[in-house]
């Protein structure tokens, strides 16, 4: 790959593959980002996709890092139900082998790869900011009285799902999700 | 490495290195498991250690998988203080680069390596069993009324620390730890 990076055809096919991966990710979700589907969408041979990204999870990581991340992006009211919905979506995605591979590759590769570390930091900051923002607003609105700093919400809400999926390899069910939502503060019954 | 695995000298030096790594891990903790210290303890050259385990985190993972894990092994009363102590120890260890590397390598390599997957499963089961057992006893003793199944305790208590250390790369402080301990049930004041 190093030898051919300056070749304009190499760069063109790389861009076409990445665009195709992003489109598939946005239209059909992470499961659609396979070598076969990306090759078909990009109009290149499957071998070309393999040459650029030997591993599908790394192509998915690249695509994920460069599309807008919808997770926790648009809070709705009631906040508690919104959290349940968003965290359930996250749990279902982390049960997919490819997404789990991206998440764990991100954490481990970030230890020695600066580019991956920047993505890890970006991902962590976005989730922490969104949760802190939504919960601060919910508190002002009287929906919840937070039991901890809003910046801890990501670790307390996403952490259990992440551990369940990547270390325990089990399903993050609604009991786990609801327990963690109850943990972050006192929710007003409505 | 594949070519020399049948060589008895290769196997002897591998065993010596692994024994040295285990000794250092038990005596001085994960930070001591470096190529240099392991070589010295095993009485082999540093290059020999690199030949067997090019990466120190993989040698540490191997050593960790084959020594008794003290984490959460011996519950004491009051259970709540014991949890605080054990989870704080875990948090301090996961802040070390090498331990974080082992934890994240375990999760990502387990996806395609059966041996690593067995270690991941073993590690997850031990922690979940120990926590479930200690909390069941604490509940019988009247120390706590659990808000969730005991098998969820590992994800709810270890998950936030794991996420904070591996994804957010920040310190898992006492607020985070105490919030997660409070989350698993109603603790009786004493």
GROMACS .gro file of C-alpha atoms in nm:
model
  380
    1UNK     CA    1   0.000   0.000   0.000
    2UNK     CA    2   0.288   0.234   0.086
    3UNK     CA    3   0.438   0.203  -0.262
    4UNK     CA    4   0.123   0.295  -0.443
    5UNK     CA    5  -0.011   0.576  -0.225
    6UNK     CA    6   0.120   0.841  -0.464
    7UNK     CA    7  -0.054   0.677  -0.761
    8UNK     CA    8  -0.359   0.891  -0.852
    9UNK     CA    9  -0.560   0.582  -0.953
   10UNK     CA   10  -0.492   0.433  -0.611
   11UNK     CA   11  -0.617   0.749  -0.443
   12UNK     CA   12  -0.925   0.763  -0.666
   13UNK     CA   13  -1.027   0.406  -0.585
   14UNK     CA   14  -0.960   0.470  -0.216
   15UNK     CA   15  -1.193   0.771  -0.218
   16UNK     CA   16  -1.460   0.579  -0.414
   17UNK     CA   17  -1.446   0.293  -0.163
   18UNK     CA   18  -1.467   0.525   0.135
   19UNK     CA   19  -1.761   0.716  -0.014
   20UNK     CA   20  -1.941   0.390  -0.083
   21UNK     CA   21  -1.877   0.272   0.274
   22UNK     CA   22  -2.013   0.599   0.415
   23UNK     CA   23  -2.326   0.580   0.196
   24UNK     CA   24  -2.394   0.221   0.299
   25UNK     CA   25  -2.337   0.307   0.665
   26UNK     CA   26  -2.586   0.595   0.654
   27UNK     CA   27  -2.846   0.409   0.446
   28UNK     CA   28  -2.835   0.061   0.592
   29UNK     CA   29  -2.625   0.071   0.908
   30UNK     CA   30  -2.298  -0.096   1.006
   31UNK     CA   31  -2.389  -0.447   0.886
   32UNK     CA   32  -2.395  -0.326   0.526
   33UNK     CA   33  -2.029  -0.223   0.527
   34UNK     CA   34  -1.889  -0.551   0.388
   35UNK     CA   35  -1.620  -0.596   0.123
   36UNK     CA   36  -1.877  -0.728  -0.124
   37UNK     CA   37  -2.137  -0.453  -0.082
   38UNK     CA   38  -1.878  -0.175  -0.075
   39UNK     CA   39  -1.715  -0.310  -0.393
   40UNK     CA   40  -2.050  -0.321  -0.573
   41UNK     CA   41  -2.149   0.030  -0.462
   42UNK     CA   42  -1.807   0.178  -0.546
   43UNK     CA   43  -1.796   0.007  -0.886
   44UNK     CA   44  -1.462  -0.161  -0.818
   45UNK     CA   45  -1.358  -0.523  -0.782
   46UNK     CA   46  -1.375  -0.690  -0.445
   47UNK     CA   47  -0.996  -0.748  -0.458
   48UNK     CA   48  -0.944  -0.372  -0.481
   49UNK     CA   49  -1.142  -0.317  -0.162
   50UNK     CA   50  -0.933  -0.586   0.010
   51UNK     CA   51  -0.614  -0.418  -0.112
   52UNK     CA   52  -0.711  -0.086   0.049
   53UNK     CA   53  -0.873  -0.229   0.363
   54UNK     CA   54  -0.784  -0.592   0.431
   55UNK     CA   55  -1.018  -0.586   0.731
   56UNK     CA   56  -1.381  -0.479   0.702
   57UNK     CA   57  -1.386  -0.348   1.060
   58UNK     CA   58  -1.109  -0.102   0.979
   59UNK     CA   59  -1.298   0.024   0.676
   60UNK     CA   60  -1.606   0.056   0.895
   61UNK     CA   61  -1.404   0.248   1.157
   62UNK     CA   62  -1.281   0.486   0.888
   63UNK     CA   63  -1.634   0.537   0.755
   64UNK     CA   64  -1.777   0.582   1.105
   65UNK     CA   65  -1.516   0.844   1.188
   66UNK     CA   66  -1.614   1.054   0.889
   67UNK     CA   67  -1.994   1.049   0.892
   68UNK     CA   68  -2.209   1.243   1.138
   69UNK     CA   69  -2.281   1.019   1.437
   70UNK     CA   70  -2.655   1.014   1.511
   71UNK     CA   71  -2.622   0.849   1.855
   72UNK     CA   72  -2.759   1.082   2.126
   73UNK     CA   73  -2.757   1.371   1.878
   74UNK     CA   74  -3.117   1.491   1.906
   75UNK     CA   75  -3.266   1.484   2.257
   76UNK     CA   76  -3.644   1.462   2.282
   77UNK     CA   77  -3.878   1.493   2.580
   78UNK     CA   78  -3.931   1.303   2.807
   79UNK     CA   79  -3.554   1.272   2.847
   80UNK     CA   80  -3.576   0.942   3.031
   81UNK     CA   81  -3.757   0.770   2.742
   82UNK     CA   82  -3.515   0.926   2.494
   83UNK     CA   83  -3.223   0.780   2.692
   84UNK     CA   84  -3.386   0.436   2.696
   85UNK     CA   85  -3.436   0.450   2.321
   86UNK     CA   86  -3.086   0.574   2.235
   87UNK     CA   87  -2.908   0.334   2.471
   88UNK     CA   88  -3.115   0.043   2.341
   89UNK     CA   89  -3.009   0.133   1.986
   90UNK     CA   90  -2.646   0.144   2.100
   91UNK     CA   91  -2.684  -0.194   2.271
   92UNK     CA   92  -2.832  -0.354   1.958
   93UNK     CA   93  -2.546  -0.212   1.748
   94UNK     CA   94  -2.273  -0.327   1.987
   95UNK     CA   95  -2.416  -0.679   1.964
   96UNK     CA   96  -2.316  -0.684   1.594
   97UNK     CA   97  -1.972  -0.841   1.548
   98UNK     CA   98  -1.852  -0.566   1.315
   99UNK     CA   99  -1.949  -0.280   1.543
  100UNK     CA  100  -1.800  -0.457   1.843
  101UNK     CA  101  -1.483  -0.500   1.639
  102UNK     CA  102  -1.474  -0.128   1.562
  103UNK     CA  103  -1.529  -0.034   1.925
  104UNK     CA  104  -1.261  -0.266   2.062
  105UNK     CA  105  -1.016  -0.195   1.779
  106UNK     CA  106  -1.060   0.175   1.851
  107UNK     CA  107  -0.969   0.127   2.217
  108UNK     CA  108  -0.672  -0.102   2.159
  109UNK     CA  109  -0.525   0.054   1.845
  110UNK     CA  110  -0.554   0.401   2.000
  111UNK     CA  111  -0.274   0.303   2.239
  112UNK     CA  112  -0.010   0.315   1.966
  113UNK     CA  113  -0.175   0.483   1.667
  114UNK     CA  114  -0.218   0.861   1.690
  115UNK     CA  115  -0.488   0.877   1.423
  116UNK     CA  116  -0.695   0.612   1.599
  117UNK     CA  117  -0.635   0.786   1.930
  118UNK     CA  118  -0.773   1.109   1.786
  119UNK     CA  119  -1.085   0.920   1.676
  120UNK     CA  120  -1.125   0.759   2.017
  121UNK     CA  121  -1.098   1.101   2.182
  122UNK     CA  122  -1.342   1.257   1.934
  123UNK     CA  123  -1.594   0.978   1.987
  124UNK     CA  124  -1.564   0.993   2.367
  125UNK     CA  125  -1.594   1.372   2.375
  126UNK     CA  126  -1.900   1.381   2.150
  127UNK     CA  127  -2.088   1.125   2.360
  128UNK     CA  128  -1.990   1.290   2.691
  129UNK     CA  129  -2.087   1.638   2.565
  130UNK     CA  130  -2.421   1.525   2.426
  131UNK     CA  131  -2.520   1.342   2.742
  132UNK     CA  132  -2.402   1.620   2.972
  133UNK     CA  133  -2.592   1.876   2.763
  134UNK     CA  134  -2.916   1.679   2.744
  135UNK     CA  135  -2.910   1.601   3.117
  136UNK     CA  136  -2.834   1.961   3.218
  137UNK     CA  137  -3.138   2.072   3.018
  138UNK     CA  138  -3.349   1.794   3.167
  139UNK     CA  139  -3.248   1.905   3.515
  140UNK     CA  140  -3.340   2.268   3.446
  141UNK     CA  141  -3.673   2.141   3.315
  142UNK     CA  142  -3.732   1.954   3.643
  143UNK     CA  143  -3.725   1.608   3.489
  144UNK     CA  144  -3.433   1.483   3.694
  145UNK     CA  145  -3.215   1.572   3.988
  146UNK     CA  146  -2.868   1.449   3.895
  147UNK     CA  147  -2.671   1.245   4.147
  148UNK     CA  148  -2.335   1.310   3.981
  149UNK     CA  149  -2.153   1.555   3.752
  150UNK     CA  150  -2.308   1.546   3.404
  151UNK     CA  151  -1.965   1.462   3.256
  152UNK     CA  152  -1.983   1.124   3.432
  153UNK     CA  153  -2.307   1.029   3.258
  154UNK     CA  154  -2.135   0.874   2.954
  155UNK     CA  155  -1.925   0.638   3.165
  156UNK     CA  156  -2.224   0.545   3.383
  157UNK     CA  157  -2.469   0.492   3.096
  158UNK     CA  158  -2.252   0.369   2.810
  159UNK     CA  159  -1.991   0.190   3.027
  160UNK     CA  160  -2.217  -0.097   3.143
  161UNK     CA  161  -2.341  -0.162   2.787
  162UNK     CA  162  -1.986  -0.147   2.651
  163UNK     CA  163  -1.857  -0.388   2.916
  164UNK     CA  164  -2.150  -0.628   2.869
  165UNK     CA  165  -2.101  -0.640   2.491
  166UNK     CA  166  -1.722  -0.639   2.461
  167UNK     CA  167  -1.603  -0.818   2.777
  168UNK     CA  168  -1.898  -1.035   2.878
  169UNK     CA  169  -2.023  -1.091   2.519
  170UNK     CA  170  -2.381  -1.095   2.636
  171UNK     CA  171  -2.689  -0.890   2.546
  172UNK     CA  172  -2.731  -0.554   2.719
  173UNK     CA  173  -3.096  -0.603   2.812
  174UNK     CA  174  -3.351  -0.351   2.934
  175UNK     CA  175  -3.286  -0.430   3.303
  176UNK     CA  176  -2.922  -0.329   3.265
  177UNK     CA  177  -3.013  -0.015   3.071
  178UNK     CA  178  -3.290   0.092   3.311
  179UNK     CA  179  -3.072   0.031   3.618
  180UNK     CA  180  -2.801   0.255   3.476
  181UNK     CA  181  -3.051   0.528   3.383
  182UNK     CA  182  -3.195   0.516   3.738
  183UNK     CA  183  -2.841   0.542   3.875
  184UNK     CA  184  -2.759   0.886   3.740
  185UNK     CA  185  -3.016   1.072   3.949
  186UNK     CA  186  -3.368   1.093   4.084
  187UNK     CA  187  -3.620   1.101   3.802
  188UNK     CA  188  -3.945   1.284   3.854
  189UNK     CA  189  -4.248   1.061   3.796
  190UNK     CA  190  -4.477   1.208   3.533
  191UNK     CA  191   0.865  -1.850   1.600
  192UNK     CA  192   0.665  -2.122   1.424
  193UNK     CA  193   0.983  -2.290   1.295
  194UNK     CA  194   1.146  -2.319   1.632
  195UNK     CA  195   0.850  -2.420   1.849
  196UNK     CA  196   0.958  -2.785   1.848
  197UNK     CA  197   1.311  -2.696   1.964
  198UNK     CA  198   1.343  -2.794   2.333
  199UNK     CA  199   1.570  -2.495   2.404
  200UNK     CA  200   1.302  -2.265   2.263
  201UNK     CA  201   1.042  -2.422   2.489
  202UNK     CA  202   1.272  -2.399   2.793
  203UNK     CA  203   1.340  -2.030   2.743
  204UNK     CA  204   0.968  -1.968   2.685
  205UNK     CA  205   0.881  -2.135   3.015
  206UNK     CA  206   1.157  -1.946   3.196
  207UNK     CA  207   1.031  -1.615   3.058
  208UNK     CA  208   0.671  -1.690   3.149
  209UNK     CA  209   0.766  -1.796   3.503
  210UNK     CA  210   0.967  -1.477   3.545
  211UNK     CA  211   0.676  -1.268   3.420
  212UNK     CA  212   0.436  -1.438   3.663
  213UNK     CA  213   0.675  -1.385   3.956
  214UNK     CA  214   0.719  -1.017   3.874
  215UNK     CA  215   0.344  -0.973   3.832
  216UNK     CA  216   0.272  -1.126   4.173
  217UNK     CA  217   0.558  -0.948   4.352
  218UNK     CA  218   0.550  -0.604   4.198
  219UNK     CA  219   0.234  -0.573   3.991
  220UNK     CA  220   0.175  -0.522   3.618
  221UNK     CA  221   0.423  -0.234   3.573
  222UNK     CA  222   0.713  -0.469   3.646
  223UNK     CA  223   0.639  -0.696   3.350
  224UNK     CA  224   0.876  -0.526   3.103
  225UNK     CA  225   1.112  -0.690   2.853
  226UNK     CA  226   1.414  -0.574   3.055
  227UNK     CA  227   1.298  -0.691   3.399
  228UNK     CA  228   1.164  -1.021   3.267
  229UNK     CA  229   1.493  -1.090   3.086
  230UNK     CA  230   1.694  -1.022   3.399
  231UNK     CA  231   1.473  -1.237   3.620
  232UNK     CA  232   1.462  -1.523   3.368
  233UNK     CA  233   1.838  -1.509   3.311
  234UNK     CA  234   1.805  -1.473   2.934
  235UNK     CA  235   1.898  -1.194   2.696
  236UNK     CA  236   1.650  -0.920   2.626
  237UNK     CA  237   1.646  -1.019   2.258
  238UNK     CA  238   1.523  -1.366   2.358
  239UNK     CA  239   1.225  -1.217   2.540
  240UNK     CA  240   1.146  -1.003   2.233
  241UNK     CA  241   1.167  -1.314   2.013
  242UNK     CA  242   0.905  -1.496   2.220
  243UNK     CA  243   0.683  -1.197   2.297
  244UNK     CA  244   0.746  -0.898   2.070
  245UNK     CA  245   0.490  -0.700   2.270
  246UNK     CA  246   0.512  -0.663   2.648
  247UNK     CA  247   0.132  -0.637   2.681
  248UNK     CA  248   0.088  -0.981   2.526
  249UNK     CA  249   0.340  -1.129   2.767
  250UNK     CA  250   0.155  -0.956   3.050
  251UNK     CA  251  -0.177  -1.096   2.923
  252UNK     CA  252  -0.030  -1.445   2.918
  253UNK     CA  253   0.108  -1.404   3.270
  254UNK     CA  254  -0.219  -1.255   3.399
  255UNK     CA  255  -0.418  -1.544   3.255
  256UNK     CA  256  -0.210  -1.797   3.447
  257UNK     CA  257  -0.179  -1.644   3.794
  258UNK     CA  258  -0.461  -1.631   4.050
  259UNK     CA  259  -0.651  -1.303   4.010
  260UNK     CA  260  -0.687  -1.129   4.348
  261UNK     CA  261  -0.945  -0.872   4.231
  262UNK     CA  262  -1.272  -0.912   4.425
  263UNK     CA  263  -1.153  -1.251   4.554
  264UNK     CA  264  -1.195  -1.204   4.931
  265UNK     CA  265  -1.502  -1.006   5.038
  266UNK     CA  266  -1.485  -0.836   5.375
  267UNK     CA  267  -1.751  -0.658   5.581
  268UNK     CA  268  -1.884  -0.392   5.540
  269UNK     CA  269  -1.939  -0.492   5.179
  270UNK     CA  270  -1.979  -0.136   5.059
  271UNK     CA  271  -1.634  -0.033   5.181
  272UNK     CA  272  -1.487  -0.352   5.037
  273UNK     CA  273  -1.638  -0.263   4.696
  274UNK     CA  274  -1.496   0.089   4.714
  275UNK     CA  275  -1.152  -0.047   4.791
  276UNK     CA  276  -1.150  -0.317   4.525
  277UNK     CA  277  -1.292  -0.093   4.252
  278UNK     CA  278  -1.043   0.181   4.340
  279UNK     CA  279  -0.760  -0.072   4.303
  280UNK     CA  280  -0.900  -0.175   3.964
  281UNK     CA  281  -0.925   0.189   3.856
  282UNK     CA  282  -0.562   0.259   3.955
  283UNK     CA  283  -0.448  -0.050   3.761
  284UNK     CA  284  -0.648   0.036   3.448
  285UNK     CA  285  -0.479   0.377   3.447
  286UNK     CA  286  -0.147   0.203   3.378
  287UNK     CA  287  -0.076   0.185   3.006
  288UNK     CA  288   0.023  -0.181   3.016
  289UNK     CA  289  -0.286  -0.297   3.199
  290UNK     CA  290  -0.509  -0.091   2.972
  291UNK     CA  291  -0.331  -0.254   2.679
  292UNK     CA  292  -0.403  -0.599   2.819
  293UNK     CA  293  -0.769  -0.517   2.880
  294UNK     CA  294  -0.830  -0.373   2.536
  295UNK     CA  295  -0.619  -0.634   2.357
  296UNK     CA  296  -0.820  -0.901   2.534
  297UNK     CA  297  -1.147  -0.755   2.407
  298UNK     CA  298  -1.033  -0.698   2.049
  299UNK     CA  299  -0.816  -1.006   1.995
  300UNK     CA  300  -1.089  -1.228   2.144
  301UNK     CA  301  -1.295  -1.160   1.833
  302UNK     CA  302  -1.073  -1.373   1.614
  303UNK     CA  303  -0.847  -1.569   1.851
  304UNK     CA  304  -1.008  -1.862   2.035
  305UNK     CA  305  -0.744  -1.875   2.308
  306UNK     CA  306  -0.787  -1.505   2.386
  307UNK     CA  307  -1.163  -1.547   2.373
  308UNK     CA  308  -1.141  -1.822   2.635
  309UNK     CA  309  -0.940  -1.586   2.857
  310UNK     CA  310  -1.189  -1.306   2.807
  311UNK     CA  311  -1.474  -1.541   2.903
  312UNK     CA  312  -1.283  -1.672   3.204
  313UNK     CA  313  -1.204  -1.321   3.325
  314UNK     CA  314  -1.563  -1.201   3.277
  315UNK     CA  315  -1.713  -1.505   3.449
  316UNK     CA  316  -1.481  -1.482   3.752
  317UNK     CA  317  -1.561  -1.115   3.809
  318UNK     CA  318  -1.936  -1.163   3.759
  319UNK     CA  319  -1.945  -1.466   3.992
  320UNK     CA  320  -1.745  -1.298   4.265
  321UNK     CA  321  -1.958  -0.985   4.262
  322UNK     CA  322  -2.287  -1.176   4.245
  323UNK     CA  323  -2.176  -1.399   4.533
  324UNK     CA  324  -2.055  -1.117   4.757
  325UNK     CA  325  -2.369  -0.911   4.693
  326UNK     CA  326  -2.607  -1.203   4.754
  327UNK     CA  327  -2.439  -1.258   5.092
  328UNK     CA  328  -2.451  -0.886   5.168
  329UNK     CA  329  -2.824  -0.884   5.091
  330UNK     CA  330  -2.891  -1.181   5.321
  331UNK     CA  331  -2.693  -0.997   5.589
  332UNK     CA  332  -2.920  -0.693   5.545
  333UNK     CA  333  -2.645  -0.464   5.417
  334UNK     CA  334  -2.811  -0.388   5.085
  335UNK     CA  335  -3.136  -0.434   4.897
  336UNK     CA  336  -3.030  -0.500   4.539
  337UNK     CA  337  -3.203  -0.305   4.261
  338UNK     CA  338  -3.104  -0.554   3.989
  339UNK     CA  339  -3.003  -0.917   3.935
  340UNK     CA  340  -2.663  -0.984   4.097
  341UNK     CA  341  -2.525  -1.100   3.761
  342UNK     CA  342  -2.558  -0.741   3.635
  343UNK     CA  343  -2.331  -0.604   3.909
  344UNK     CA  344  -2.008  -0.658   3.713
  345UNK     CA  345  -2.131  -0.457   3.414
  346UNK     CA  346  -2.271  -0.181   3.638
  347UNK     CA  347  -1.965  -0.153   3.864
  348UNK     CA  348  -1.674  -0.242   3.637
  349UNK     CA  349  -1.826  -0.107   3.312
  350UNK     CA  350  -1.805   0.265   3.402
  351UNK     CA  351  -1.442   0.230   3.517
  352UNK     CA  352  -1.354   0.030   3.207
  353UNK     CA  353  -1.516   0.286   2.976
  354UNK     CA  354  -1.357   0.580   3.157
  355UNK     CA  355  -1.009   0.425   3.135
  356UNK     CA  356  -1.015   0.268   2.788
  357UNK     CA  357  -1.246   0.496   2.587
  358UNK     CA  358  -1.232   0.830   2.768
  359UNK     CA  359  -0.869   0.786   2.886
  360UNK     CA  360  -0.943   0.970   3.206
  361UNK     CA  361  -0.914   0.882   3.574
  362UNK     CA  362  -1.197   0.682   3.730
  363UNK     CA  363  -1.232   0.898   4.041
  364UNK     CA  364  -1.419   0.829   4.363
  365UNK     CA  365  -1.734   1.011   4.247
  366UNK     CA  366  -1.770   0.774   3.953
  367UNK     CA  367  -1.703   0.470   4.170
  368UNK     CA  368  -1.941   0.578   4.450
  369UNK     CA  369  -2.219   0.665   4.204
  370UNK     CA  370  -2.198   0.319   4.050
  371UNK     CA  371  -2.194   0.148   4.392
  372UNK     CA  372  -2.502   0.349   4.496
  373UNK     CA  373  -2.669   0.245   4.168
  374UNK     CA  374  -2.684  -0.126   4.233
  375UNK     CA  375  -2.925  -0.105   4.527
  376UNK     CA  376  -3.029   0.064   4.848
  377UNK     CA  377  -2.750   0.043   5.103
  378UNK     CA  378  -2.840   0.034   5.471
  379UNK     CA  379  -2.673   0.314   5.665
  380UNK     CA  380  -2.468   0.180   5.953
   0.00000   0.00000   0.00000
